[in-house]
Short mmCIF file of C-alpha atoms in Angstrom, two decimals:
data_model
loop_
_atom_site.label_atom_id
_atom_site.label_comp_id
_atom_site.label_asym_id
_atom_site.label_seq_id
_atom_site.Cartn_x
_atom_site.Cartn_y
_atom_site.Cartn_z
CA UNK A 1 0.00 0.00 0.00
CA UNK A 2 1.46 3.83 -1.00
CA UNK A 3 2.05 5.54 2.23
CA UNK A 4 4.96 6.43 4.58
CA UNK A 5 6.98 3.16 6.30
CA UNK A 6 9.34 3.58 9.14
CA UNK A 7 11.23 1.08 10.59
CA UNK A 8 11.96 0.05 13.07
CA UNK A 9 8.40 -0.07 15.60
CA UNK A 10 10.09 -0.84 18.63
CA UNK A 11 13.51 0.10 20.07
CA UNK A 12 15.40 -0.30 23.08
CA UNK A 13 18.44 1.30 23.63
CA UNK A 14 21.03 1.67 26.59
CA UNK A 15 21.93 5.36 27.24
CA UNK A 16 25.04 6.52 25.17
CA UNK A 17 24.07 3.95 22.36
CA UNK A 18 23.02 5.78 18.93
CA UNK A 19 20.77 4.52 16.55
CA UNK A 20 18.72 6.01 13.30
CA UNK A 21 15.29 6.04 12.49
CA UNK A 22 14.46 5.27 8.69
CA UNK A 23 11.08 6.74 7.11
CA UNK A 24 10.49 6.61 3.47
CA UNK A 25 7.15 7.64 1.49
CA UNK A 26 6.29 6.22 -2.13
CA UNK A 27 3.64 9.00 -2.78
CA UNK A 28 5.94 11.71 -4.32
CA UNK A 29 5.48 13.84 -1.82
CA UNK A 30 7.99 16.96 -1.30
CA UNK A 31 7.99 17.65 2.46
CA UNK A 32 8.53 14.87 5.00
CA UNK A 33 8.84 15.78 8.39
CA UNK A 34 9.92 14.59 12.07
CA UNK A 35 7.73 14.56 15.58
CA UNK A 36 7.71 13.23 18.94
CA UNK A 37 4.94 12.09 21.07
CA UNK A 38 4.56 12.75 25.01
CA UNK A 39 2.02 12.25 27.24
CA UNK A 40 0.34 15.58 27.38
CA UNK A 41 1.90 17.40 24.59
CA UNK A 42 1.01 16.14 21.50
CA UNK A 43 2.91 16.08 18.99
CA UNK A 44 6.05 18.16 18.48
CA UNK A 45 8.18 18.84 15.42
CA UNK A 46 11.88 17.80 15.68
CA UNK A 47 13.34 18.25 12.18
CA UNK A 48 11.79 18.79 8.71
CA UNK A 49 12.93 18.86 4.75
CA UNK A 50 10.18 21.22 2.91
CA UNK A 51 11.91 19.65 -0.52
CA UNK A 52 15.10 17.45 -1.19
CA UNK A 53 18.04 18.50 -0.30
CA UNK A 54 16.81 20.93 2.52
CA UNK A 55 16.63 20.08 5.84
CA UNK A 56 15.45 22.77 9.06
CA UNK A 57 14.90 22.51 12.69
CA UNK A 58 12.04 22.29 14.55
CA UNK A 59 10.70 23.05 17.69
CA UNK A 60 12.64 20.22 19.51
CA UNK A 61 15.95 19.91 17.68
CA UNK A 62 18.30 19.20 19.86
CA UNK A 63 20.01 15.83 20.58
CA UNK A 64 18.70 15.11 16.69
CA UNK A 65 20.02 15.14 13.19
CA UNK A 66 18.65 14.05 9.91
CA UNK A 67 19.21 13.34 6.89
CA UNK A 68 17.08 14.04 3.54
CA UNK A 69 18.76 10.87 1.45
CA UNK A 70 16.79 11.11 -1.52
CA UNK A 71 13.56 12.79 -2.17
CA UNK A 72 11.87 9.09 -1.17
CA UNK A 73 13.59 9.11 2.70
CA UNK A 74 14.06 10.78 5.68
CA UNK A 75 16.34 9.75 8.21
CA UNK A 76 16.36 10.36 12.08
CA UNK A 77 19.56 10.12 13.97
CA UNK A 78 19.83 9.76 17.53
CA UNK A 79 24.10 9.81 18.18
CA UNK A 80 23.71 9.79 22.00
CA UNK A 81 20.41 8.90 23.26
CA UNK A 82 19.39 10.08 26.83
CA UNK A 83 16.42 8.64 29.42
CA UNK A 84 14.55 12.17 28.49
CA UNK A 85 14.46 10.81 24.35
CA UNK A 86 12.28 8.15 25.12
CA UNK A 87 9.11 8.64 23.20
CA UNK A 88 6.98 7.19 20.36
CA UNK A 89 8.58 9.25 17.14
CA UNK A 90 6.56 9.83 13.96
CA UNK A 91 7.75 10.42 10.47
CA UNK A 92 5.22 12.12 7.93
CA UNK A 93 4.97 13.86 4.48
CA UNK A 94 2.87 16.76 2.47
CA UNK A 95 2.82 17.53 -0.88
CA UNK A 96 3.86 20.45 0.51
CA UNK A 97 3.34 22.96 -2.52
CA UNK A 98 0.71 25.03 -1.83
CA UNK A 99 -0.10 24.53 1.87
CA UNK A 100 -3.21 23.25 3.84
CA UNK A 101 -2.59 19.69 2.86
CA UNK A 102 -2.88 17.23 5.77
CA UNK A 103 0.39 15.07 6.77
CA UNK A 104 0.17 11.16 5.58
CA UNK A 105 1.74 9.87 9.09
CA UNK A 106 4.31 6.52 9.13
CA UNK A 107 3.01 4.12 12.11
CA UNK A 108 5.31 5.52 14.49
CA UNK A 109 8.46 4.22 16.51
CA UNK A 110 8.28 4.00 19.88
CA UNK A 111 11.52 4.21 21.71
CA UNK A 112 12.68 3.69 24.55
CA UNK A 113 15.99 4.60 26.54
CA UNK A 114 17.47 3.11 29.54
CA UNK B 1 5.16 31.51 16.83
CA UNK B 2 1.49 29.66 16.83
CA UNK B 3 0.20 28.04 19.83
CA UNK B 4 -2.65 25.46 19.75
CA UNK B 5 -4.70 24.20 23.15
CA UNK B 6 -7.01 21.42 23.82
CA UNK B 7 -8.74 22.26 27.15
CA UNK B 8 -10.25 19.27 27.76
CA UNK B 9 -8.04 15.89 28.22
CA UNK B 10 -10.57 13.55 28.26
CA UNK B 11 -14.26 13.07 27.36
CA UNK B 12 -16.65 10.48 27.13
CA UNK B 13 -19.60 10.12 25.93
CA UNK B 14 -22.45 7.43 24.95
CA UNK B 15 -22.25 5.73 22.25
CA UNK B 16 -25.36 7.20 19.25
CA UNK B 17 -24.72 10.35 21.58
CA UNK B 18 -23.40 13.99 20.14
CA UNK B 19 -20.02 15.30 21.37
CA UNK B 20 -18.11 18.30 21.11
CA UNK B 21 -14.19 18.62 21.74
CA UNK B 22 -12.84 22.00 22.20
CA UNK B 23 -9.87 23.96 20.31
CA UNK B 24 -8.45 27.14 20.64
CA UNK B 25 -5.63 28.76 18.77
CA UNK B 26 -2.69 31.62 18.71
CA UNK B 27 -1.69 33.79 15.50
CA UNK B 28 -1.38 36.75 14.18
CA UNK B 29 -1.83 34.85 11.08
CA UNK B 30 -5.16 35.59 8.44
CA UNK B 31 -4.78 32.80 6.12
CA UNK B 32 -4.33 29.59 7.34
CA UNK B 33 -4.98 25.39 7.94
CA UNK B 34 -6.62 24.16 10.23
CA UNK B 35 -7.10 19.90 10.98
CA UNK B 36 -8.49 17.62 13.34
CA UNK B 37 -6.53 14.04 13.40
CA UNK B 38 -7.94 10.81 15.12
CA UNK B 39 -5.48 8.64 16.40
CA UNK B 40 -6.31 5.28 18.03
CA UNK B 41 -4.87 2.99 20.16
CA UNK B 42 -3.67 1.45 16.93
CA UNK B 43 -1.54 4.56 17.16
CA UNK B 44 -1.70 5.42 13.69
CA UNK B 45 -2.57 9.19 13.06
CA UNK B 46 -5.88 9.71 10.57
CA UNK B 47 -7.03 12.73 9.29
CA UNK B 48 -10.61 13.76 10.20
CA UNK B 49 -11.21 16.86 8.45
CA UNK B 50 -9.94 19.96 7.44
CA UNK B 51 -10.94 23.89 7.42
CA UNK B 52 -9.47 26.55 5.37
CA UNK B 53 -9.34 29.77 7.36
CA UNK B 54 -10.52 31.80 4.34
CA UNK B 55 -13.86 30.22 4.24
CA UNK B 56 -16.31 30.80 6.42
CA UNK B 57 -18.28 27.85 6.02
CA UNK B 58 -17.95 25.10 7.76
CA UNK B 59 -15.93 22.13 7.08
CA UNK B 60 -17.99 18.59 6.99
CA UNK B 61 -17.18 14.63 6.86
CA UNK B 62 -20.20 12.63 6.97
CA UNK B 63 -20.79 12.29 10.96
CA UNK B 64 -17.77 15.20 12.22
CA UNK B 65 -18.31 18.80 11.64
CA UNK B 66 -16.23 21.24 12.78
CA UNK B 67 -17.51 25.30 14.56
CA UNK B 68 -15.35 27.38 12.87
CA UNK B 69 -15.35 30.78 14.90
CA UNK B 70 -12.12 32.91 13.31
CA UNK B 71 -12.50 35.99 15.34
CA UNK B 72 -12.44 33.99 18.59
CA UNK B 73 -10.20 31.85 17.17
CA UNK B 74 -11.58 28.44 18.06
CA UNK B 75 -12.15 25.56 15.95
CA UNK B 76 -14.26 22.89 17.99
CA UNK B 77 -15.40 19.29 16.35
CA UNK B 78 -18.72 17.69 16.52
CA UNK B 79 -19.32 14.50 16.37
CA UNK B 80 -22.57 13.03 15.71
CA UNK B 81 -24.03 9.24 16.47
CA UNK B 82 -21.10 8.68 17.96
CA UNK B 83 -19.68 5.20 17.34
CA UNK B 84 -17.24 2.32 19.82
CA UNK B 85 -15.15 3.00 16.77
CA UNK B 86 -14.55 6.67 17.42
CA UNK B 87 -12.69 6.03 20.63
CA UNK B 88 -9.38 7.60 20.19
CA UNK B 89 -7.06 10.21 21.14
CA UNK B 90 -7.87 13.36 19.48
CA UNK B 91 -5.39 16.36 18.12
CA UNK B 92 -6.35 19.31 16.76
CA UNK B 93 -3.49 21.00 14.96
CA UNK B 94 -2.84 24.39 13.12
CA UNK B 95 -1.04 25.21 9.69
CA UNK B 96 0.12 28.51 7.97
CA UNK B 97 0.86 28.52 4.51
CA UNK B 98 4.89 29.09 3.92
CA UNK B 99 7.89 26.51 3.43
CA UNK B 100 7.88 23.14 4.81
CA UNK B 101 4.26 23.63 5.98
CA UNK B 102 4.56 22.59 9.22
CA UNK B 103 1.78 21.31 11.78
CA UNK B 104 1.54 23.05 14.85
CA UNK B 105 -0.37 20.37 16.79
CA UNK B 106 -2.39 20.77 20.68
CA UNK B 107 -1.80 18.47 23.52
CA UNK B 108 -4.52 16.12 23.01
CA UNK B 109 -7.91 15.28 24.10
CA UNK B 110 -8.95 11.54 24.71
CA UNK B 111 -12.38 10.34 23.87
CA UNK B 112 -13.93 7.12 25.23
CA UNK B 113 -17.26 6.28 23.17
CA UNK B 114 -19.46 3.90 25.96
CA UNK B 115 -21.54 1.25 25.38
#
């Protein structure tokens, strides 16, 4: 089915260890973007690429980076992960050309860090 | 920067019943997106309808409508015969038009549909 796939669901990692989330869409879509879900506080933007080969930060950047591979993925990199990054993590893309287009959301990663 | 609250974390309601989740909004902003997603405990997130800022009417999807009120800046979603199947967690979320489009979303309310 077209849509957005990230990989992997679940992760458990020890604190220190680094890992990347993958996310890749099929639907030709030009922005993809980052969030993270907490209890309480919906969801917030880490990272987004408005079209390949761009890449900006969000409202929660830090102890992130990413990577626009290809116009198809969007890779999130955790190099140091900490208790406090331990949250389910959603990828998602737009068309992203002329605005007001709702996000097609991956099924989310949840993480967690011990 | 845009600000987006949910002032009520959890509802329920009976199932056939009418419910109505609350949203309020921040901007400066006069043309912009605004959504209401659905997202169960299946966790995936699932668009339930969307309102342009520029039109006053009110956006519809079969059994959710959403009160549109610009000047007071609210944007509250109504949903009618309510079904088990509409138990979920509920964001409402805010979009202005520029590059990257980003969602601005609120913290949530959770709806339990009863029996």
């Amino acid at each position: 089915n077209a849509g957005v796939t990230q990989t992997p669901k679940f992760q458990v990692l020890k604190t220190g260890q680094s890992m990347t989330l993958q996310c890749a869409q099929d639907m030709n879509h030009n922005s993809m973007y980052w969030y993270r879900q907490d209890p309480g506080m919906g969801l917030r933007l880490i990272y987004y690429s408005a079209s390949e080969g761009t890449t900006d930060k969000g409202e929660v950047p830090n102890g992130y980076n990413v990577s626009r591979l290809n116009k198809r993925e969007f890779s999130l990199r955790l190099e140091s992960a900490a208790p406090s990054q331990t949250s389910v993590y959603f990828c998602a893309s737009s068309a992203g050309i002329l605005g007001g287009y709702g996000y097609t959301f991956g099924s989310g990663t949840r993480l967690t860090v011990v | 920067a845009q600000t987006v609250t949910q002032s009520q974390p959890e509802m329920s309601v009976q199932e056939a019943e009418t419910v109505t989740l609350s949203c309020t909004y921040d901007t400066s902003e006069s043309n912009y997106y605004l959504f209401w997603y659905k997202q169960p405990p299946s966790r995936q997130m699932i668009l339930v309808i969307r309102q342009e800022a520029y039109k006053q009417q009110n956006a519809t999807e079969n059994r959710f409508s959403v009160n549109f009120q610009k000047a007071a800046k609210s944007f509250s979603l109504k949903i009618s015969d309510s079904q088990l199947g509409d138990t979920a967690m509920y964001f409402c979320a805010f979009m202005k038009p520029a590059a990257g489009n980003m969602l601005t979303f609120g913290g949530g309310t959770r709806l339990m549909v009863k029996p």
